[in-house]
Tab-separated table of N, CA, C and O in Angstrom:
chain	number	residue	atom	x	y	z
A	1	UNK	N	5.166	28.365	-0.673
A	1	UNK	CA	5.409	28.161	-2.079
A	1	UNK	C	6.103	26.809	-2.230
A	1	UNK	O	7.330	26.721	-2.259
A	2	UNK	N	5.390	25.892	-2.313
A	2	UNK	CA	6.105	24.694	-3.179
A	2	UNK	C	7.073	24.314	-3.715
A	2	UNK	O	7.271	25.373	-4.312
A	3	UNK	N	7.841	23.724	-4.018
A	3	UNK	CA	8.853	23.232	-5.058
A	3	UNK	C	7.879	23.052	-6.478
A	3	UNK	O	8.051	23.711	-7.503
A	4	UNK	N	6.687	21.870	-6.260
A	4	UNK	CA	5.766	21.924	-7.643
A	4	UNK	C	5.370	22.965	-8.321
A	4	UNK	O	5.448	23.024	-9.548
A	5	UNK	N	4.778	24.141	-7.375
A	5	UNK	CA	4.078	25.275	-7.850
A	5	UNK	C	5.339	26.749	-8.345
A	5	UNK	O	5.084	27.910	-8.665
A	6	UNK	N	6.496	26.123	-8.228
A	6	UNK	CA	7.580	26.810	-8.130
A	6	UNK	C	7.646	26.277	-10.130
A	6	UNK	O	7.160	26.948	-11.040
A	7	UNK	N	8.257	25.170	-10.258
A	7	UNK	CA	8.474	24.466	-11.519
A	7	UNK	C	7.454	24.941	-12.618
A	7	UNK	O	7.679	25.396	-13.740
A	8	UNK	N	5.868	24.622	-11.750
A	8	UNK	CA	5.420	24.992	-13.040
A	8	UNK	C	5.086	26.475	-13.349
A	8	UNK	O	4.689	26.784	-14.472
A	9	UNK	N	5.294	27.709	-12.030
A	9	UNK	CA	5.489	28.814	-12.463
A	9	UNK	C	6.825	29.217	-14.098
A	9	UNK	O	6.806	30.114	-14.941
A	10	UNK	N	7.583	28.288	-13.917
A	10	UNK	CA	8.739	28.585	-14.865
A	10	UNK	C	7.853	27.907	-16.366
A	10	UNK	O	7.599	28.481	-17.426
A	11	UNK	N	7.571	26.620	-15.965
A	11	UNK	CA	7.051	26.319	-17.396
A	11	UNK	C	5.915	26.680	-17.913
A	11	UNK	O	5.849	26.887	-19.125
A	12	UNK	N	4.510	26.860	-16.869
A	12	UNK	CA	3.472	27.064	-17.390
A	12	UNK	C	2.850	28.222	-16.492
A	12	UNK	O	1.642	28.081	-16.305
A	13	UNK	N	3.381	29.246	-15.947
A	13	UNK	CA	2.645	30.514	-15.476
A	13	UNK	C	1.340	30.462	-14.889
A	13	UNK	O	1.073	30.397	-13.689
A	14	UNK	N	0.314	30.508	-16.165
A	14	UNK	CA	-0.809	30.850	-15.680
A	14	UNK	C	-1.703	29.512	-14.748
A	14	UNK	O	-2.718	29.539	-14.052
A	15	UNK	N	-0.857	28.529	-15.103
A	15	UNK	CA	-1.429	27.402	-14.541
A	15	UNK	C	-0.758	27.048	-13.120
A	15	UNK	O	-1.039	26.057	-12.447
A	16	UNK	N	0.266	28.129	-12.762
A	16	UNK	CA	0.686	28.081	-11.484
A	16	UNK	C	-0.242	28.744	-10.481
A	16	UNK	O	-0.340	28.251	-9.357
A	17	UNK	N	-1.016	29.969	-10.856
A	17	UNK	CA	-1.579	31.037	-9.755
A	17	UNK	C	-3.140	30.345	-9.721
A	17	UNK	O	-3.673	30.635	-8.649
A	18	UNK	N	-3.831	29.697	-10.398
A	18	UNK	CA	-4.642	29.162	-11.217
A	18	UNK	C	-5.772	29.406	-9.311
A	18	UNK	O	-6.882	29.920	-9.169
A	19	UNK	N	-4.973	28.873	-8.387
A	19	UNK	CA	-6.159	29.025	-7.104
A	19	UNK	C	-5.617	30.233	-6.569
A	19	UNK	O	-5.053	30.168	-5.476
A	20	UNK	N	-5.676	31.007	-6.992
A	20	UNK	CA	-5.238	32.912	-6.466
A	20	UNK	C	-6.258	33.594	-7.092
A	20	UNK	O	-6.393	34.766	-6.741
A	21	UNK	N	-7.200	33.060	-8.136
A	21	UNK	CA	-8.271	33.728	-8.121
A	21	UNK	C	-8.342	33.888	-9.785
A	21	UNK	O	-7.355	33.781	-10.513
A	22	UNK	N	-9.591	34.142	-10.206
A	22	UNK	CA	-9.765	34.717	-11.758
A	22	UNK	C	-8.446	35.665	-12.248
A	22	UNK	O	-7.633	35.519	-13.160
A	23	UNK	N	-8.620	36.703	-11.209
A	23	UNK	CA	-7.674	38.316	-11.898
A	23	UNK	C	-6.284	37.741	-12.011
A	23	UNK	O	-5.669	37.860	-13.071
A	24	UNK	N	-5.713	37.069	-10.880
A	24	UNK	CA	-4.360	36.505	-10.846
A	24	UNK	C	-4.262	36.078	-12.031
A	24	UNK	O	-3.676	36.836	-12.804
A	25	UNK	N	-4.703	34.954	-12.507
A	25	UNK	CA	-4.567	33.980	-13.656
A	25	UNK	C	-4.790	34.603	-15.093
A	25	UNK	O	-4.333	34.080	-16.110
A	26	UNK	N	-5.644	35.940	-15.083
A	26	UNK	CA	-5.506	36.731	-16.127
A	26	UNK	C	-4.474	37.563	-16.323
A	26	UNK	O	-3.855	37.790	-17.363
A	27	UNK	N	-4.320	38.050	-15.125
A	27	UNK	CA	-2.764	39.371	-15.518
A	27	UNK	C	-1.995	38.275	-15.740
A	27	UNK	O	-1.302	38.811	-16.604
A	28	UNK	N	-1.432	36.880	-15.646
A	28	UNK	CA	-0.225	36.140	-15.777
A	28	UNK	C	0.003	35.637	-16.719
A	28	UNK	O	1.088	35.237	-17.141
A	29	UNK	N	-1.625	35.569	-17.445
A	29	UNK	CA	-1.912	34.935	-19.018
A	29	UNK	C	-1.744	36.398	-19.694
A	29	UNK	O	-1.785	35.941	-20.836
A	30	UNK	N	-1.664	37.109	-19.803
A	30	UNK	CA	-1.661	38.687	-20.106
A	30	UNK	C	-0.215	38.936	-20.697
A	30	UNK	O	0.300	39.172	-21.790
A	31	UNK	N	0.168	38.751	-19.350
A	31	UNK	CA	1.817	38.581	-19.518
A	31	UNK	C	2.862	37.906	-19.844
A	31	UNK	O	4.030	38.268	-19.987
A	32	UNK	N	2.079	36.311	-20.018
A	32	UNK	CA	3.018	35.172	-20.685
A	32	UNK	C	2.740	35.600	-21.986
A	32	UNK	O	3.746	35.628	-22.694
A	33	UNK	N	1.612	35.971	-22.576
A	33	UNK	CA	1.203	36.479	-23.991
A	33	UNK	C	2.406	37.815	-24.581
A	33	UNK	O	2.924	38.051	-25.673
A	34	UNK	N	2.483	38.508	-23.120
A	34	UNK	CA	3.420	39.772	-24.363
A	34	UNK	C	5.181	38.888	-24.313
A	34	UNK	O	6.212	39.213	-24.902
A	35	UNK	N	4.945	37.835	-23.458
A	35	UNK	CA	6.734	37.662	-23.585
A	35	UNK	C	6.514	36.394	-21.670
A	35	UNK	O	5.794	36.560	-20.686
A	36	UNK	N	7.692	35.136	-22.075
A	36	UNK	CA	7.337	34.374	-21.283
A	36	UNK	C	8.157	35.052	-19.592
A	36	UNK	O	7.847	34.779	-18.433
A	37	UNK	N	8.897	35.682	-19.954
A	37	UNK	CA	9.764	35.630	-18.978
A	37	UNK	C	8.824	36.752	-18.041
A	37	UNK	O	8.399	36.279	-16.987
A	38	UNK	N	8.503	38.041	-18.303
A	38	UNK	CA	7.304	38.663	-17.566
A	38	UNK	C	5.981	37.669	-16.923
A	38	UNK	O	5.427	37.882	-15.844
A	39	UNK	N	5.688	36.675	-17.774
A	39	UNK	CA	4.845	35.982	-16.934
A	39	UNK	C	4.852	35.365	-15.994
A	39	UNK	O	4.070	35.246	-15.051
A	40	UNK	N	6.347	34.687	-16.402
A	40	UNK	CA	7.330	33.635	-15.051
A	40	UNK	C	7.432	34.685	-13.729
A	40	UNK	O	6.958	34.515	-12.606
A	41	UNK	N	8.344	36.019	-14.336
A	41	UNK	CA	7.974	37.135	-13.050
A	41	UNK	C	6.822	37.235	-12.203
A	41	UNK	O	6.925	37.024	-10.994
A	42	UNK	N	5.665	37.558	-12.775
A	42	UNK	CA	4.297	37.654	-12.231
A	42	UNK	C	3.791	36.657	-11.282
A	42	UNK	O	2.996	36.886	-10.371
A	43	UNK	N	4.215	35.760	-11.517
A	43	UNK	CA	3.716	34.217	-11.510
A	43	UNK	C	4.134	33.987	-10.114
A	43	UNK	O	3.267	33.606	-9.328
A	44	UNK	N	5.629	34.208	-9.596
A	44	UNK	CA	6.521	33.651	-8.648
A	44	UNK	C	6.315	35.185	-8.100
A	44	UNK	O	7.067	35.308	-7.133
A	45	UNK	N	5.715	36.196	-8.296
A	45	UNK	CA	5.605	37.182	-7.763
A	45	UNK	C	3.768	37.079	-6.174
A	45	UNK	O	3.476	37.424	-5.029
A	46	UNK	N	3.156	36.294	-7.498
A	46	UNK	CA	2.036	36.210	-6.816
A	46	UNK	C	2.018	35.056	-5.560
A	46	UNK	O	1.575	35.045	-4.412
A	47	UNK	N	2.822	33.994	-6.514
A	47	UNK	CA	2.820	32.727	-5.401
A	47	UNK	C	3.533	33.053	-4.061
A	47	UNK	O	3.239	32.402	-3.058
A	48	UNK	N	4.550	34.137	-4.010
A	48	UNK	CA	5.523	34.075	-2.864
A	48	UNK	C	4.793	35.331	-2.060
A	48	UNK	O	5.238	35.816	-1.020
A	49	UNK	N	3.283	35.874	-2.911
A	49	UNK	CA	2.628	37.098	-1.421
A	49	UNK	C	1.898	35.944	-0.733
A	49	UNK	O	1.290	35.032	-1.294
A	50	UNK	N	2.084	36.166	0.739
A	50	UNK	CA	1.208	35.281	1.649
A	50	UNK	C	-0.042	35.590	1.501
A	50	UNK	O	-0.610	34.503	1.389
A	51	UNK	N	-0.974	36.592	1.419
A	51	UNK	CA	-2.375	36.819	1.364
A	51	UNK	C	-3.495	35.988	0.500
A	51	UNK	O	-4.682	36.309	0.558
């Protein structure tokens, strides 16, 4: 996990997971939509699984 991909998990979510695949980038846009701070969660949730 980056320092870059770290930053823009906080500011821009869905544009952090963006190479984790279609589904990633939808549940994170999903979730910046009901409220930002769940998306920021999601976001730094996905970037920090190794798989």
């Amino acid at each position: 996990m980056s320092f870059f991909r770290v930053l823009l998990a906080i500011f821009f979510p869905p544009l952090s997971v963006i190479g984790r695949g279609c589904g990633s980038f939808l549940i994170v846009l999903l979730l910046t939509f009901c409220g930002w701070v769940p998306g920021v969660i999601a976001a730094l949730v996905i970037l920090n699984n190794p798989e």
